[in-house]
CSV table of C-alpha atoms in Angstrom, one decimal:
chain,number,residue,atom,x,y,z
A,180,UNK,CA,3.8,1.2,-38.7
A,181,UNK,CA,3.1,3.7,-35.7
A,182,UNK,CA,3.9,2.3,-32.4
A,183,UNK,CA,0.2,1.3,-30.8
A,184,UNK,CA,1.3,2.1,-27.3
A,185,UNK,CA,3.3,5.2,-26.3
A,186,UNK,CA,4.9,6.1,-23.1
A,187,UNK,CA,6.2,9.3,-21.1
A,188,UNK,CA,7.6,10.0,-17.9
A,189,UNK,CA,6.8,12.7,-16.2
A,190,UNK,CA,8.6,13.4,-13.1
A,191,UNK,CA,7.7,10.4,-10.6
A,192,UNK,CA,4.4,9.5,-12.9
A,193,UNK,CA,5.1,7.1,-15.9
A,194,UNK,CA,2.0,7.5,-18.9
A,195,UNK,CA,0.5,4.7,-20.8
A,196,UNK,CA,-1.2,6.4,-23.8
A,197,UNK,CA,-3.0,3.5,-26.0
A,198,UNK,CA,-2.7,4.8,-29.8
A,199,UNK,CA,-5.0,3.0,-32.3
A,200,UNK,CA,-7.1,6.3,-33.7
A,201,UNK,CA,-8.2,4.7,-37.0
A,202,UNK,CA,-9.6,1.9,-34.4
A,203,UNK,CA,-11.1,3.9,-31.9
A,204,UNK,CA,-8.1,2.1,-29.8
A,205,UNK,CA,-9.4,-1.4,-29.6
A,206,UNK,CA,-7.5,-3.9,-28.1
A,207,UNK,CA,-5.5,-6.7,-29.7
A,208,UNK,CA,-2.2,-8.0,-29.2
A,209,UNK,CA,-0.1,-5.7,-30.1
A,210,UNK,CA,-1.8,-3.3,-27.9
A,211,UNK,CA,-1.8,-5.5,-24.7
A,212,UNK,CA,1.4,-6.5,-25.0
A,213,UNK,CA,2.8,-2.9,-25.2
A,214,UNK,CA,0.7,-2.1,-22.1
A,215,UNK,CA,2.2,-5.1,-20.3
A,216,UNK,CA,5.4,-4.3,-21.8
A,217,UNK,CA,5.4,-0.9,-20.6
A,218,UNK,CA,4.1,-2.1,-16.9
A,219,UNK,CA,6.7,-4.2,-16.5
A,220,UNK,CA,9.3,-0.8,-17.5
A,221,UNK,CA,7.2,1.4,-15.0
A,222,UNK,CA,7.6,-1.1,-12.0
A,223,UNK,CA,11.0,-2.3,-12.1
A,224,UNK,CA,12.0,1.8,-12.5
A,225,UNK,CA,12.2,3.0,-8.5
A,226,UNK,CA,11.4,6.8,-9.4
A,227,UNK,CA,7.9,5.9,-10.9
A,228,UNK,CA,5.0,5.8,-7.9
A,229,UNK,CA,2.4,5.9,-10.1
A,230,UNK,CA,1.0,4.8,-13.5
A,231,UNK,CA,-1.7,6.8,-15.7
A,232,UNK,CA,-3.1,4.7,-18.5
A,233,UNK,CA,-5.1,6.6,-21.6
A,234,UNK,CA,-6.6,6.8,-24.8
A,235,UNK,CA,-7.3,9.7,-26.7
A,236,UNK,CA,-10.2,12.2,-26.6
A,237,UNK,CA,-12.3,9.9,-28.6
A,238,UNK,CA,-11.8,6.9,-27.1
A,239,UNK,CA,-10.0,5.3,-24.2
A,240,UNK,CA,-10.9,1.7,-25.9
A,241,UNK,CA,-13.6,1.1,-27.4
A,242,UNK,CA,-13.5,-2.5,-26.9
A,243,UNK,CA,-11.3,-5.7,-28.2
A,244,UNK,CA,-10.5,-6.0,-31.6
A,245,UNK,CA,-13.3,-8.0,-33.3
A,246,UNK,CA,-11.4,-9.1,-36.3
A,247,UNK,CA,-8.7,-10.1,-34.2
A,248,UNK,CA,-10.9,-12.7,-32.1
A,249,UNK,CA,-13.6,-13.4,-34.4
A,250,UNK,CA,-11.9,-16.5,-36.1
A,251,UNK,CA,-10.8,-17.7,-32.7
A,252,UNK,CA,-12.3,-21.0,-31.2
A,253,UNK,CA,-12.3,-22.6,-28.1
A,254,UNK,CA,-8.9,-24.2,-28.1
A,255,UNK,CA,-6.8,-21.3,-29.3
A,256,UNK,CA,-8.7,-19.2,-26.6
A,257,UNK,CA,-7.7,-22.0,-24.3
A,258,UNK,CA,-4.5,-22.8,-25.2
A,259,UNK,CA,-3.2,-19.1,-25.5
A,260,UNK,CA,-4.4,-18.1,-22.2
A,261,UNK,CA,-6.3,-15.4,-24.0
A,262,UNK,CA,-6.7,-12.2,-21.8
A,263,UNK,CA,-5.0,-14.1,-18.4
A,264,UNK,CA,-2.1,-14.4,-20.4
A,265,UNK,CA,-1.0,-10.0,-20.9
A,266,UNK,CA,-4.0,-8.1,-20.4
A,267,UNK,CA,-3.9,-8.8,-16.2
A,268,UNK,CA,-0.3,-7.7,-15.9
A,269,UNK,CA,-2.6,-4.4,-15.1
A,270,UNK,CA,-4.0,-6.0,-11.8
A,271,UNK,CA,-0.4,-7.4,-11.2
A,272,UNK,CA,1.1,-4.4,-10.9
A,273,UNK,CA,1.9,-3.3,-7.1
A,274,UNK,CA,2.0,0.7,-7.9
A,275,UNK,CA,-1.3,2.2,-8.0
A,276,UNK,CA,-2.7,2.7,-11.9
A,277,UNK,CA,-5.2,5.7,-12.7
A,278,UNK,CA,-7.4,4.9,-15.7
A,279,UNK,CA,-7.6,8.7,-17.5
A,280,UNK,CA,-11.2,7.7,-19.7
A,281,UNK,CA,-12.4,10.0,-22.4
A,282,UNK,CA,-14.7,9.1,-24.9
A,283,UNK,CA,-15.8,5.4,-25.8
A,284,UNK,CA,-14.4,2.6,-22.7
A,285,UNK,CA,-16.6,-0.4,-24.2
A,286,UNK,CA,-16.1,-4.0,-23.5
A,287,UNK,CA,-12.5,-4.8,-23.4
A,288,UNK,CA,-11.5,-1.1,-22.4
A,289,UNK,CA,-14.5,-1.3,-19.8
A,290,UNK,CA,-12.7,-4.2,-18.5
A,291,UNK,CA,-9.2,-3.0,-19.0
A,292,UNK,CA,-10.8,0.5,-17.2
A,293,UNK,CA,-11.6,-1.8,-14.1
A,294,UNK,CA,-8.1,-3.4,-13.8
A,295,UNK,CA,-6.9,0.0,-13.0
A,296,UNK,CA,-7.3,1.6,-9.3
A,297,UNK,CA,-9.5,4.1,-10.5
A,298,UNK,CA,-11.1,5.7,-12.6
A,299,UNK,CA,-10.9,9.5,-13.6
A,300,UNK,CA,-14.1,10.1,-16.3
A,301,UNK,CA,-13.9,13.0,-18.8
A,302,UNK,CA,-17.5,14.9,-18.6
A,303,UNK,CA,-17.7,12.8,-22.2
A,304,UNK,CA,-16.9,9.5,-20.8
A,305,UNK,CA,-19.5,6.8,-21.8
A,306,UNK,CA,-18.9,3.1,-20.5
A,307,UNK,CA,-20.6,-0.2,-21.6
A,308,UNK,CA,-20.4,-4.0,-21.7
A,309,UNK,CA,-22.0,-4.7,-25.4
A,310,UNK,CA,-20.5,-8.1,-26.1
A,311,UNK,CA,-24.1,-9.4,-25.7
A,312,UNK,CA,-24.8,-7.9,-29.1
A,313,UNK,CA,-22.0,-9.9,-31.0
A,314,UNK,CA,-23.3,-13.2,-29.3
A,315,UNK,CA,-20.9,-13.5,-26.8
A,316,UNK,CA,-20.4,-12.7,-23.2
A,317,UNK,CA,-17.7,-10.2,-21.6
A,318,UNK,CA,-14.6,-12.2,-20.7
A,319,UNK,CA,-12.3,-9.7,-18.9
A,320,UNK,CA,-13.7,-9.0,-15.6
A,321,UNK,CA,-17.4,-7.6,-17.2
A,322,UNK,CA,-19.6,-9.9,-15.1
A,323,UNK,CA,-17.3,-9.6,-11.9
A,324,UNK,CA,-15.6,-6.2,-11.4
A,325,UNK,CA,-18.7,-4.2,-13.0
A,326,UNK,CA,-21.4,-5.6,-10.0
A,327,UNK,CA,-18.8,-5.6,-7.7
A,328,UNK,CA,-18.1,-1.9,-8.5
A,329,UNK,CA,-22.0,-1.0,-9.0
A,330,UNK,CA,-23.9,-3.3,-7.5
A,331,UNK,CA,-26.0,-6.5,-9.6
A,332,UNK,CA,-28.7,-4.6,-10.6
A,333,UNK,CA,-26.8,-1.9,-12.6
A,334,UNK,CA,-24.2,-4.4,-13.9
A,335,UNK,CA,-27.0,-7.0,-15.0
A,336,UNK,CA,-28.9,-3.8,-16.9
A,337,UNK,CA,-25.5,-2.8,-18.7
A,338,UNK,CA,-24.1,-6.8,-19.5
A,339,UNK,CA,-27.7,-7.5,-20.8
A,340,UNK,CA,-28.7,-4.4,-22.7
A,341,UNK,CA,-25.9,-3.2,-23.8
A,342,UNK,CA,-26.5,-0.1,-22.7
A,343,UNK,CA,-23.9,2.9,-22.7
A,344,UNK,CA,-23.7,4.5,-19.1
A,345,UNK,CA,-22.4,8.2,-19.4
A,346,UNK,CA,-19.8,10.0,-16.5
A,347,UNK,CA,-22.1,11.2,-14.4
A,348,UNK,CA,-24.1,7.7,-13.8
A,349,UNK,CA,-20.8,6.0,-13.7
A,350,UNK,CA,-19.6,8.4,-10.9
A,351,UNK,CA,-22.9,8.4,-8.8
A,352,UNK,CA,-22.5,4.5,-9.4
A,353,UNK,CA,-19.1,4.2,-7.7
A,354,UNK,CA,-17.6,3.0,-10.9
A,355,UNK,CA,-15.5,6.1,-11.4
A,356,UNK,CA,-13.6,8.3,-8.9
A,357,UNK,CA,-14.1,11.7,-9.8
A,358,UNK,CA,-15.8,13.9,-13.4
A,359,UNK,CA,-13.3,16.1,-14.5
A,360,UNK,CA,-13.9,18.4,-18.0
A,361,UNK,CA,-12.4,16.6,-21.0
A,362,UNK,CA,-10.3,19.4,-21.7
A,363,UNK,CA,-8.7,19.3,-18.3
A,364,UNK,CA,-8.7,15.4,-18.0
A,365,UNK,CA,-5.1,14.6,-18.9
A,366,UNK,CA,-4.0,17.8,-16.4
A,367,UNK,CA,-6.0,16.9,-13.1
A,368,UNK,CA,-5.4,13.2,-13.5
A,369,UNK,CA,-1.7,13.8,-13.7
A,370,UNK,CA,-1.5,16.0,-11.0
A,371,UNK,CA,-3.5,13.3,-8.6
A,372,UNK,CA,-1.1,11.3,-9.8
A,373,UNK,CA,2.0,13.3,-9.1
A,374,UNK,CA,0.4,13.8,-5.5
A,375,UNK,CA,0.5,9.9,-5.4
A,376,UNK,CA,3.6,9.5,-6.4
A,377,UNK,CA,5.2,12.0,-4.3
A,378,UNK,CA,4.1,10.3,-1.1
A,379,UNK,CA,6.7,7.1,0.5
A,380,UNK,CA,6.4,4.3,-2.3
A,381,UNK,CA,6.2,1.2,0.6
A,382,UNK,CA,3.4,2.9,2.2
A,383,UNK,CA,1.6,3.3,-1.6
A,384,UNK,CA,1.9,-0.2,-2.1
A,385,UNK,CA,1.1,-1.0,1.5
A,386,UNK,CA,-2.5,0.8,1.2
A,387,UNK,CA,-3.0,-0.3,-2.3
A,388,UNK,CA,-2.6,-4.2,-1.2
A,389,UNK,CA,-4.8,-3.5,1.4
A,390,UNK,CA,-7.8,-2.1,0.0
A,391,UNK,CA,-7.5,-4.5,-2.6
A,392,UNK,CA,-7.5,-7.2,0.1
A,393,UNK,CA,-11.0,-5.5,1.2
A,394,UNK,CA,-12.6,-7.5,-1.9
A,395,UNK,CA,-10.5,-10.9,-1.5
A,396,UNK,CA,-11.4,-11.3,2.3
A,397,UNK,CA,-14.4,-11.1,5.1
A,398,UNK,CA,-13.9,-8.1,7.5
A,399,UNK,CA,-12.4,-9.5,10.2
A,400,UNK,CA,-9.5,-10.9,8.0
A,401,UNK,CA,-9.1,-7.7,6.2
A,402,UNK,CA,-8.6,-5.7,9.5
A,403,UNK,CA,-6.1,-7.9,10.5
A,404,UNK,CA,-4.3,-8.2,7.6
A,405,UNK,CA,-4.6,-4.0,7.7
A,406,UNK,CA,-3.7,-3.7,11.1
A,407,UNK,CA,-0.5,-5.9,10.5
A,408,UNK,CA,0.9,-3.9,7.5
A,409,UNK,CA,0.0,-0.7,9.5
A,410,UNK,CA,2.3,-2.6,12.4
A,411,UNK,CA,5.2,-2.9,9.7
A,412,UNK,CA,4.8,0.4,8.6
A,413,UNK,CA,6.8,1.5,11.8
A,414,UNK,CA,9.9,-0.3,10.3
A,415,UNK,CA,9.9,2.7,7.7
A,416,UNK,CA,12.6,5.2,7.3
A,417,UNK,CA,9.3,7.4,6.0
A,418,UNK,CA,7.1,7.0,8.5
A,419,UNK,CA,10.2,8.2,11.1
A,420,UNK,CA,10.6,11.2,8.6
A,421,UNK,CA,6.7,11.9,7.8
A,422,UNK,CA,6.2,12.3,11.8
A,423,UNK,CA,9.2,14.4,12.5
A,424,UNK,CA,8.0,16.4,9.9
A,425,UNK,CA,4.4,17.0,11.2
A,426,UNK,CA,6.1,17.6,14.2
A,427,UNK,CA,8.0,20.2,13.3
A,428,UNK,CA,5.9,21.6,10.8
A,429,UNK,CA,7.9,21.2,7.6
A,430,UNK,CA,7.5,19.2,4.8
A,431,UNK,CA,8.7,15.4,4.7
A,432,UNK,CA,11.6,14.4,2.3
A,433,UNK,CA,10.3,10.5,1.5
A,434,UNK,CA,13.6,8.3,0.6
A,435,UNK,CA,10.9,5.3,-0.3
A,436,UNK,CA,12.6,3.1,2.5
């Protein structure tokens, strides 16, 4: 059997490429486990400052696997923690995570899209929430991350309809950080990536923490919870080297202390 998740390093970036073809990629167990699995490798390993999740040029995921779940009922759902249990080790993660989405990102790999930072969109990217249609309701973040991302309006159309939303709509939307050709996908999401990565680690995981904490708090706490990690920030070895080095015009050599 071919392994359903594969992984790469490439230099300071590590690459999650999900690899179920004859399923257009959709999610089971296997899948989100290896995912988790290979989170878990790309955080504990201190060279890595960013993660890049992908599919192929057909699909990032084009949902969760139906006859994995169809039999399911409530207290198997319940009692295995379905979802909470692997597929949020995604949000967990304290490294930023790049979602790199060609093709099909439908219900599950919508959701699992949204768990990631951001989004880069292939010009043939097309994202949708059609659980409706199989009588059942999106259970990973659908009906929270999608309005929060594109307002209730949009998100009620897409959760109710079932309709597909292509790159450009999803970029003008705010759901997706930047359109990039499909055949240059993979090269300008790994160089964004790389750019991430070669910046001080701390202060990576200081900013993303706090612009997460932008949707988890009112203003006034999010300022202050910003203004305090900025405050810490002076501790860093980094932040001594970064302004030395904008000082005396030369590029900063980041130690990630």
């Amino acid at each position: 059997m071919s392994q359903v998740v594969l992984t790469e390093i490439h230099g300071k970036v590590g690459l999650i490429r999900i690899n179920r073809p004859e399923a257009m990629n959709a999610l089971n167990n296997d899948v989100v486990d290896g995912i988790a699995a290979a989170v878990d490798a790309f955080e504990a390993d201190e060279n890595i400052g960013c993660i890049v999740i992908t599919g192929n040029e057909k699909a990032f995921a084009a949902g969760a696997d139906i006859g994995f779940m169809k039999d399911f009922d409530y207290m198997h759902a319940y009692k295995t923690d379905f979802i909470t249990r692997n597929w949020e080790r995604i949000k967990t993660t304290r490294k930023p995570v790049i979602a790199a989405v060609a093709g099909f990102a439908l219900g599950g790999g919508c959701e699992m899209a949204m768990m990631c930072d951001m989004i880069f969109a292939a010009d043939t990217a097309k994202f949708g929430q059609p659980e409706i249609r199989l009588g059942t309701m999106p259970g990973a973040g659908g009906t929270q991350r999608l309005p929060r991302a594109i307002g209730k309006a949009k998100a009620m159309d897409m959760c109710l309809t079932a309709r597909m939303m292509d790159a450009a709509e999803a970029e003008k939307s705010g759901l997706v950080a930047r359109v990039i050709a499909a055949e240059q996908l993979m090269e300008e999401t790994m160089k964004a990536a790389q750019t991430i990565a070669g910046y001080s680690l701390p202060v990576i995981m200081m900013i993303k923490e706090s612009v997460n904490r932008a949707y988890e708090s009112s203003l006034n706490e999010g300022l202050l919870f910003e203004r305090r990690v900025f405050h810490s920030a002076f501790a860093l070895e980094d932040q001594k080297e970064g302004m030395a080095a904008f000082v005396e015009k030369r590029k900063p050599a980041f130690k990630n202390r």
